Amino acid sequence: MDSARVVERFGLDEGARSWLEAAEGLPESGLRVPSGVEAARVLDMFVLEGRDRVEVEGLWPGEGCPVELWWLVELMCRRLCADADLPVGVWRGWPSLVEVEDARARVASLFAFAAWVPVQLARHGALGVDRSVTVATLADVGVQVRRSRWLFGRLSLETAAWVAAQFRGRLFWVGGLQLEPAVLGSQGVVEWYSPEEASGLGPGLGVGDPVLRLHIPTGGLDPLVVDEALGRARGFARDHLGIDPVVATCTSWLLDPFWAEVLGEGSNIVRFQRRFRLVGEGVPGESDVFRFVFGSPRVDVGAVSAGTRLERAALERLGSGAGLRVCTGWLRLP
């Protein structure tokens, strides 16, 4: 078996082909996709519900499953094993396969992640991470599956690269926020100061210093909940991740100053913004707003309707010819 057969069987694109070829050169994983009661327990931890749960269970690999699917899952397992100790600050992509017609291939990542769960539990335990944090973090799998259905109308895991980050120890759901250990510096849409500018900000804010990147779960902006999570963040990093970050950053469409102009100081979005000092000018954010506000994978003003003040403001902004931004901000951790 080789990756070329997997690509042909499922009609995968060039990006997936390259990713699988690289994984093919990695050592065998030795991981096993759970079955029966064991598989059901994993799906409970992933918090797959309703239609998502039923469909995934119906697709679960077993006897008679195509060898190409088993090989696809094995290559994903190899990548999980190889990246288990990926250095902080290094990002590894992962194929989403959201456009693939075969539903088994679209959720192959779920099978690989399920095989890794026992390792995940053991690794979190070795770090002294409270099981409640592990359980909450694993539950994000179900969140991402539901979001993929919202966006694309069918079962998939479009954000497989994001989900894979938690299995590399790069995402922990602590209280009301998700914490990603990283290092300060510009990376992708994340902005940071130049080394010369950063050196004048004080200890712990230099390029390459440890940082916690903050991610906001849907509906997670209650000020008291955010306060509690921020109060725990630095201690969690010291006690369990071996780093002592002075600051946290957040890169999000929620930090676009435009929202303060239209939502007012009573908005939880604006209250969240006020915690941060912005870096740089931001990057175009229309795509993120359409994904997270309208549930649309494409920016198409004519295809969505506005029912809330936030939605109306977004459409009016775009209708005026102005844009929306994804901005990076930072705050000092207590």
Tab-separated table of C-alpha atoms in Angstrom:
chain	number	residue	atom	x	y	z
A	1	MET	CA	0.000	0.000	0.000
A	2	ASP	CA	1.192	3.501	-0.772
A	3	SER	CA	-0.248	6.992	-0.585
A	4	ALA	CA	-0.797	7.129	-4.359
A	5	ARG	CA	-3.576	4.542	-4.015
A	6	VAL	CA	-5.191	6.584	-1.252
A	7	VAL	CA	-5.096	9.702	-3.410
A	8	GLU	CA	-6.625	7.838	-6.360
A	9	ARG	CA	-9.304	6.078	-4.296
A	10	PHE	CA	-10.601	9.237	-2.629
A	11	GLY	CA	-9.755	11.808	-5.302
A	12	LEU	CA	-7.501	13.855	-3.016
A	13	ASP	CA	-5.864	17.094	-4.116
A	14	GLU	CA	-2.192	17.917	-4.550
A	15	GLY	CA	-1.833	19.339	-1.049
A	16	ALA	CA	-3.155	16.156	0.547
A	17	ARG	CA	-0.960	14.055	-1.720
A	18	SER	CA	2.192	15.880	-0.610
A	19	TRP	CA	1.162	15.640	3.051
A	20	LEU	CA	0.539	11.886	2.808
A	21	GLU	CA	3.783	11.249	0.960
A	22	ALA	CA	5.694	12.975	3.763
A	23	ALA	CA	3.849	10.939	6.401
A	24	GLU	CA	4.615	7.746	4.509
A	25	GLY	CA	8.276	8.162	5.363
A	26	LEU	CA	7.601	8.250	9.109
A	27	PRO	CA	7.862	5.217	11.444
A	28	GLU	CA	4.829	3.002	11.959
A	29	SER	CA	2.513	4.419	14.593
A	30	GLY	CA	1.567	1.311	16.541
A	31	LEU	CA	-1.748	3.002	17.322
A	32	ARG	CA	-5.087	1.207	17.168
A	33	VAL	CA	-8.440	2.704	16.277
A	34	PRO	CA	-10.758	1.796	19.161
A	35	SER	CA	-13.883	-0.250	18.574
A	36	GLY	CA	-17.071	-1.164	20.376
A	37	VAL	CA	-17.491	0.193	23.886
A	38	GLU	CA	-14.039	1.772	23.757
A	39	ALA	CA	-14.944	3.734	20.635
A	40	ALA	CA	-18.203	4.875	22.219
A	41	ARG	CA	-16.291	6.224	25.224
A	42	VAL	CA	-14.012	8.225	22.941
A	43	LEU	CA	-16.981	9.687	21.075
A	44	ASP	CA	-18.462	10.610	24.453
A	45	MET	CA	-15.246	12.524	25.227
A	46	PHE	CA	-15.365	14.195	21.814
A	47	VAL	CA	-18.964	15.180	22.661
A	48	LEU	CA	-20.279	14.178	19.274
A	49	GLU	CA	-24.025	14.593	19.448
A	50	GLY	CA	-27.162	13.967	17.454
A	51	ARG	CA	-26.721	13.549	13.738
A	52	ASP	CA	-22.933	13.886	13.934
A	53	ARG	CA	-22.682	10.999	16.406
A	54	VAL	CA	-25.010	8.746	14.416
A	55	GLU	CA	-23.201	9.327	11.135
A	56	VAL	CA	-19.715	8.879	12.597
A	57	GLU	CA	-20.730	5.634	14.261
A	58	GLY	CA	-22.115	4.408	10.940
A	59	LEU	CA	-18.815	5.189	9.218
A	60	TRP	CA	-16.542	3.775	11.930
A	61	PRO	CA	-13.861	1.560	10.337
A	62	GLY	CA	-14.100	-2.157	10.943
A	63	GLU	CA	-13.974	-5.486	9.165
A	64	GLY	CA	-14.362	-5.027	5.432
A	65	CYS	CA	-13.228	-1.426	5.505
A	66	PRO	CA	-11.247	-0.419	2.361
A	67	VAL	CA	-7.509	-0.840	2.788
A	68	GLU	CA	-7.040	2.664	1.416
A	69	LEU	CA	-8.994	4.098	4.357
A	70	TRP	CA	-6.926	2.133	6.853
A	71	TRP	CA	-3.760	3.426	5.200
A	72	LEU	CA	-5.049	6.999	5.269
A	73	VAL	CA	-5.738	6.681	8.995
A	74	GLU	CA	-2.365	5.048	9.618
A	75	LEU	CA	-0.526	7.894	7.894
A	76	MET	CA	-2.417	10.385	10.057
A	77	CYS	CA	-1.477	8.351	13.138
A	78	ARG	CA	2.166	8.408	12.067
A	79	ARG	CA	2.040	12.188	11.840
A	80	LEU	CA	0.490	12.438	15.319
A	81	CYS	CA	3.274	10.301	16.766
A	82	ALA	CA	6.017	12.175	14.937
A	83	ASP	CA	4.662	15.551	16.046
A	84	ALA	CA	3.962	14.674	19.666
A	85	ASP	CA	6.917	16.778	20.800
A	86	LEU	CA	6.908	19.364	18.045
A	87	PRO	CA	8.755	22.459	19.332
A	88	VAL	CA	6.575	25.260	20.623
A	89	GLY	CA	6.018	27.836	17.920
A	90	VAL	CA	6.262	25.363	15.032
A	91	TRP	CA	3.031	24.892	13.082
A	92	ARG	CA	2.202	21.729	11.162
A	93	GLY	CA	-0.592	21.625	8.616
A	94	TRP	CA	-3.177	18.892	8.294
A	95	PRO	CA	-5.460	18.051	5.352
A	96	SER	CA	-9.113	18.928	5.993
A	97	LEU	CA	-10.522	16.772	3.141
A	98	VAL	CA	-13.774	18.707	3.478
A	99	GLU	CA	-14.435	18.621	-0.284
A	100	VAL	CA	-13.917	14.855	-0.630
A	101	GLU	CA	-17.084	12.978	-1.594
A	102	ASP	CA	-16.405	9.827	0.426
A	103	ALA	CA	-17.611	10.599	3.963
A	104	ARG	CA	-15.221	8.052	5.473
A	105	ALA	CA	-12.266	9.996	4.119
A	106	ARG	CA	-13.757	13.319	5.252
A	107	VAL	CA	-13.721	12.114	8.871
A	108	ALA	CA	-10.598	9.937	8.715
A	109	SER	CA	-8.925	12.435	11.032
A	110	LEU	CA	-11.483	11.565	13.716
A	111	PHE	CA	-10.460	7.911	13.570
A	112	ALA	CA	-6.783	8.850	13.958
A	113	PHE	CA	-7.518	11.257	16.805
A	114	ALA	CA	-9.560	8.542	18.525
A	115	ALA	CA	-6.576	6.193	18.312
A	116	TRP	CA	-4.431	8.841	20.001
A	117	VAL	CA	-6.791	9.525	22.933
A	118	PRO	CA	-5.182	7.004	25.360
A	119	VAL	CA	-1.814	8.633	24.675
A	120	GLN	CA	-3.352	12.070	25.178
A	121	LEU	CA	-4.791	11.104	28.542
A	122	ALA	CA	-1.443	9.668	29.643
A	123	ARG	CA	0.516	12.711	28.473
A	124	HIS	CA	-1.810	15.163	30.220
A	125	GLY	CA	-1.621	13.031	33.337
A	126	ALA	CA	2.186	13.108	33.242
A	127	LEU	CA	2.030	16.908	33.060
A	128	GLY	CA	-0.236	17.005	36.088
A	129	VAL	CA	-3.068	18.526	34.061
A	130	ASP	CA	-6.376	18.199	35.867
A	131	ARG	CA	-8.663	15.734	34.119
A	132	SER	CA	-11.363	18.404	33.866
A	133	VAL	CA	-9.060	20.400	31.570
A	134	THR	CA	-8.377	17.323	29.439
A	135	VAL	CA	-12.086	16.519	29.189
A	136	ALA	CA	-12.943	20.103	28.203
A	137	THR	CA	-10.140	20.169	25.628
A	138	LEU	CA	-11.229	16.891	24.020
A	139	ALA	CA	-14.792	18.222	23.810
A	140	ASP	CA	-13.601	20.785	21.269
A	141	VAL	CA	-13.544	17.972	18.705
A	142	GLY	CA	-17.333	17.882	18.741
A	143	VAL	CA	-17.465	21.676	18.545
A	144	GLN	CA	-15.383	21.620	15.389
A	145	VAL	CA	-17.459	18.854	13.788
A	146	ARG	CA	-20.635	20.840	14.458
A	147	ARG	CA	-19.034	23.958	12.996
A	148	SER	CA	-18.026	22.066	9.854
A	149	ARG	CA	-21.610	20.919	9.342
A	150	TRP	CA	-22.829	24.498	9.921
A	151	LEU	CA	-20.433	25.760	7.273
A	152	PHE	CA	-20.635	23.012	4.658
A	153	GLY	CA	-23.937	21.261	5.329
A	154	ARG	CA	-22.498	17.792	5.808
A	155	LEU	CA	-20.303	15.743	8.116
A	156	SER	CA	-16.634	16.706	7.940
A	157	LEU	CA	-13.779	18.128	10.001
A	158	GLU	CA	-12.612	21.137	8.064
A	159	THR	CA	-10.535	22.418	10.996
A	160	ALA	CA	-8.560	19.194	11.395
A	161	ALA	CA	-5.300	21.169	11.640
A	162	TRP	CA	-6.705	23.100	14.602
A	163	VAL	CA	-7.918	19.897	16.294
A	164	ALA	CA	-4.552	18.221	15.701
A	165	ALA	CA	-2.900	21.029	17.677
A	166	GLN	CA	-4.521	19.848	20.898
A	167	PHE	CA	-3.128	16.349	20.391
A	168	ARG	CA	0.340	17.878	20.121
A	169	GLY	CA	-0.062	19.573	23.501
A	170	ARG	CA	-0.640	22.945	21.851
A	171	LEU	CA	-4.168	23.618	23.089
A	172	PHE	CA	-5.701	23.472	26.553
A	173	TRP	CA	-9.232	24.563	27.437
A	174	VAL	CA	-8.808	26.236	30.817
A	175	GLY	CA	-11.927	27.839	32.214
A	176	GLY	CA	-13.550	30.033	29.593
A	177	LEU	CA	-10.569	30.329	27.240
A	178	GLN	CA	-8.402	28.029	25.178
A	179	LEU	CA	-4.676	28.465	25.784
A	180	GLU	CA	-2.042	27.809	23.161
A	181	PRO	CA	1.601	27.850	24.312
A	182	ALA	CA	3.726	29.611	21.709
A	183	VAL	CA	6.567	32.103	21.335
A	184	LEU	CA	6.300	35.806	20.625
A	185	GLY	CA	6.858	36.800	17.028
A	186	SER	CA	5.007	37.393	13.798
A	187	GLN	CA	3.621	34.172	12.333
A	188	GLY	CA	0.921	34.003	9.686
A	189	VAL	CA	-1.877	36.375	10.709
A	190	VAL	CA	-0.344	36.790	14.186
A	191	GLU	CA	1.508	40.096	14.430
A	192	TRP	CA	4.234	41.132	16.834
A	193	TYR	CA	6.747	43.921	17.147
A	194	SER	CA	10.135	43.944	15.476
A	195	PRO	CA	12.993	42.755	17.697
A	196	GLU	CA	14.068	46.383	18.194
A	197	GLU	CA	10.569	47.531	19.198
A	198	ALA	CA	9.979	44.520	21.440
A	199	SER	CA	13.249	45.043	23.311
A	200	GLY	CA	11.920	48.346	24.638
A	201	LEU	CA	8.761	46.841	26.121
A	202	GLY	CA	10.409	45.144	29.059
A	203	PRO	CA	11.289	41.608	30.165
A	204	GLY	CA	9.227	38.782	28.712
A	205	LEU	CA	8.035	40.665	25.637
A	206	GLY	CA	10.947	40.005	23.310
A	207	VAL	CA	10.738	38.050	20.089
A	208	GLY	CA	11.099	34.375	21.001
A	209	ASP	CA	9.865	34.757	24.586
A	210	PRO	CA	7.097	32.376	25.709
A	211	VAL	CA	3.497	33.501	25.315
A	212	LEU	CA	0.016	32.102	25.668
A	213	ARG	CA	-2.171	32.688	22.648
A	214	LEU	CA	-5.800	33.019	23.673
A	215	HIS	CA	-8.671	31.522	21.700
A	216	ILE	CA	-12.300	32.258	22.472
A	217	PRO	CA	-14.898	29.499	22.355
A	218	THR	CA	-18.284	30.421	20.928
A	219	GLY	CA	-20.211	32.453	23.488
A	220	GLY	CA	-17.199	32.627	25.802
A	221	LEU	CA	-16.877	36.376	26.391
A	222	ASP	CA	-18.627	36.818	29.724
A	223	PRO	CA	-16.272	39.202	31.595
A	224	LEU	CA	-16.303	37.164	34.829
A	225	VAL	CA	-15.525	33.964	32.938
A	226	VAL	CA	-12.680	35.663	31.079
A	227	ASP	CA	-11.326	37.097	34.352
A	228	GLU	CA	-11.296	33.630	35.901
A	229	ALA	CA	-9.543	32.073	32.918
A	230	LEU	CA	-6.889	34.790	32.751
A	231	GLY	CA	-6.321	34.436	36.466
A	232	ARG	CA	-5.501	30.754	35.979
A	233	ALA	CA	-3.529	31.019	32.750
A	234	ARG	CA	-0.007	31.898	33.913
A	235	GLY	CA	-0.079	29.462	36.817
A	236	PHE	CA	-1.287	26.710	34.492
A	237	ALA	CA	1.579	27.401	32.093
A	238	ARG	CA	4.155	27.390	34.908
A	239	ASP	CA	2.821	24.282	36.609
A	240	HIS	CA	2.094	22.105	33.597
A	241	LEU	CA	3.803	23.437	30.470
A	242	GLY	CA	7.218	24.414	31.827
A	243	ILE	CA	6.998	28.034	30.677
A	244	ASP	CA	6.341	31.304	32.471
A	245	PRO	CA	4.721	33.685	30.004
A	246	VAL	CA	4.519	37.333	31.007
A	247	VAL	CA	1.903	38.129	28.367
A	248	ALA	CA	-0.922	36.595	26.410
A	249	THR	CA	-1.938	37.520	22.887
A	250	CYS	CA	-5.151	37.133	20.963
A	251	THR	CA	-5.541	37.298	17.195
A	252	SER	CA	-9.167	37.592	16.194
A	253	TRP	CA	-11.829	39.417	14.209
A	254	LEU	CA	-13.278	40.287	17.627
A	255	LEU	CA	-10.429	42.775	18.174
A	256	ASP	CA	-11.245	44.930	15.153
A	257	PRO	CA	-11.746	48.450	16.623
A	258	PHE	CA	-14.726	48.884	14.314
A	259	TRP	CA	-16.925	46.858	16.674
A	260	ALA	CA	-16.450	49.400	19.451
A	261	GLU	CA	-17.845	52.077	17.134
A	262	VAL	CA	-21.110	50.237	16.549
A	263	LEU	CA	-21.690	47.964	19.541
A	264	GLY	CA	-21.012	50.308	22.443
A	265	GLU	CA	-19.275	49.885	25.785
A	266	GLY	CA	-21.937	47.529	27.139
A	267	SER	CA	-21.040	44.840	24.591
A	268	ASN	CA	-19.019	41.857	25.820
A	269	ILE	CA	-17.042	42.045	22.584
A	270	VAL	CA	-16.015	45.619	23.359
A	271	ARG	CA	-15.267	44.774	26.987
A	272	PHE	CA	-13.006	41.997	25.750
A	273	GLN	CA	-11.279	44.377	23.327
A	274	ARG	CA	-10.515	46.854	26.091
A	275	ARG	CA	-8.243	44.326	27.777
A	276	PHE	CA	-5.739	44.391	24.907
A	277	ARG	CA	-3.141	46.655	23.378
A	278	LEU	CA	-3.164	46.210	19.605
A	279	VAL	CA	-0.114	45.376	17.513
A	280	GLY	CA	0.167	46.526	13.926
A	281	GLU	CA	-2.683	47.221	11.537
A	282	GLY	CA	-4.265	43.781	11.350
A	283	VAL	CA	-5.050	41.770	8.238
A	284	PRO	CA	-8.228	41.412	6.154
A	285	GLY	CA	-10.869	39.740	8.290
A	286	GLU	CA	-13.977	39.429	6.140
A	287	SER	CA	-13.495	35.685	5.757
A	288	ASP	CA	-13.373	35.123	9.520
A	289	VAL	CA	-16.471	37.245	10.107
A	290	PHE	CA	-18.436	35.298	7.523
A	291	ARG	CA	-17.296	32.005	9.005
A	292	PHE	CA	-17.916	32.762	12.660
A	293	VAL	CA	-20.848	35.171	12.430
A	294	PHE	CA	-22.800	34.039	9.379
A	295	GLY	CA	-21.707	30.403	9.117
A	296	SER	CA	-20.571	30.884	5.532
A	297	PRO	CA	-17.252	29.579	4.176
A	298	ARG	CA	-17.333	32.291	1.495
A	299	VAL	CA	-17.563	36.072	1.657
A	300	ASP	CA	-20.808	36.788	-0.150
A	301	VAL	CA	-22.809	39.745	1.137
A	302	GLY	CA	-25.767	38.902	-1.051
A	303	ALA	CA	-26.047	35.337	0.239
A	304	VAL	CA	-26.551	36.101	3.953
A	305	SER	CA	-29.103	38.015	5.988
A	306	ALA	CA	-28.742	40.121	9.125
A	307	GLY	CA	-30.793	39.429	12.231
A	308	THR	CA	-28.583	40.866	14.968
A	309	ARG	CA	-26.910	44.212	15.538
A	310	LEU	CA	-23.519	42.582	14.922
A	311	GLU	CA	-24.656	41.071	11.635
A	312	ARG	CA	-26.227	44.308	10.442
A	313	ALA	CA	-23.092	46.264	11.308
A	314	ALA	CA	-20.900	43.801	9.396
A	315	LEU	CA	-23.022	43.954	6.253
A	316	GLU	CA	-23.347	47.731	6.381
A	317	ARG	CA	-19.587	48.035	6.774
A	318	LEU	CA	-18.905	45.862	3.759
A	319	GLY	CA	-21.674	47.524	1.783
A	320	SER	CA	-19.976	50.885	2.317
A	321	GLY	CA	-16.813	49.603	0.711
A	322	ALA	CA	-14.862	49.478	3.983
A	323	GLY	CA	-13.277	46.283	5.251
A	324	LEU	CA	-13.111	44.251	8.417
A	325	ARG	CA	-9.908	43.233	10.154
A	326	VAL	CA	-8.355	40.406	12.127
A	327	CYS	CA	-6.188	42.108	14.738
A	328	THR	CA	-3.595	40.960	17.257
A	329	GLY	CA	-3.605	42.353	20.779
A	330	TRP	CA	-1.678	41.590	23.949
A	331	LEU	CA	-2.125	41.885	27.684
A	332	ARG	CA	-0.007	41.223	30.734
A	333	LEU	CA	-1.005	38.114	32.633
A	334	PRO	CA	-1.760	38.446	36.367
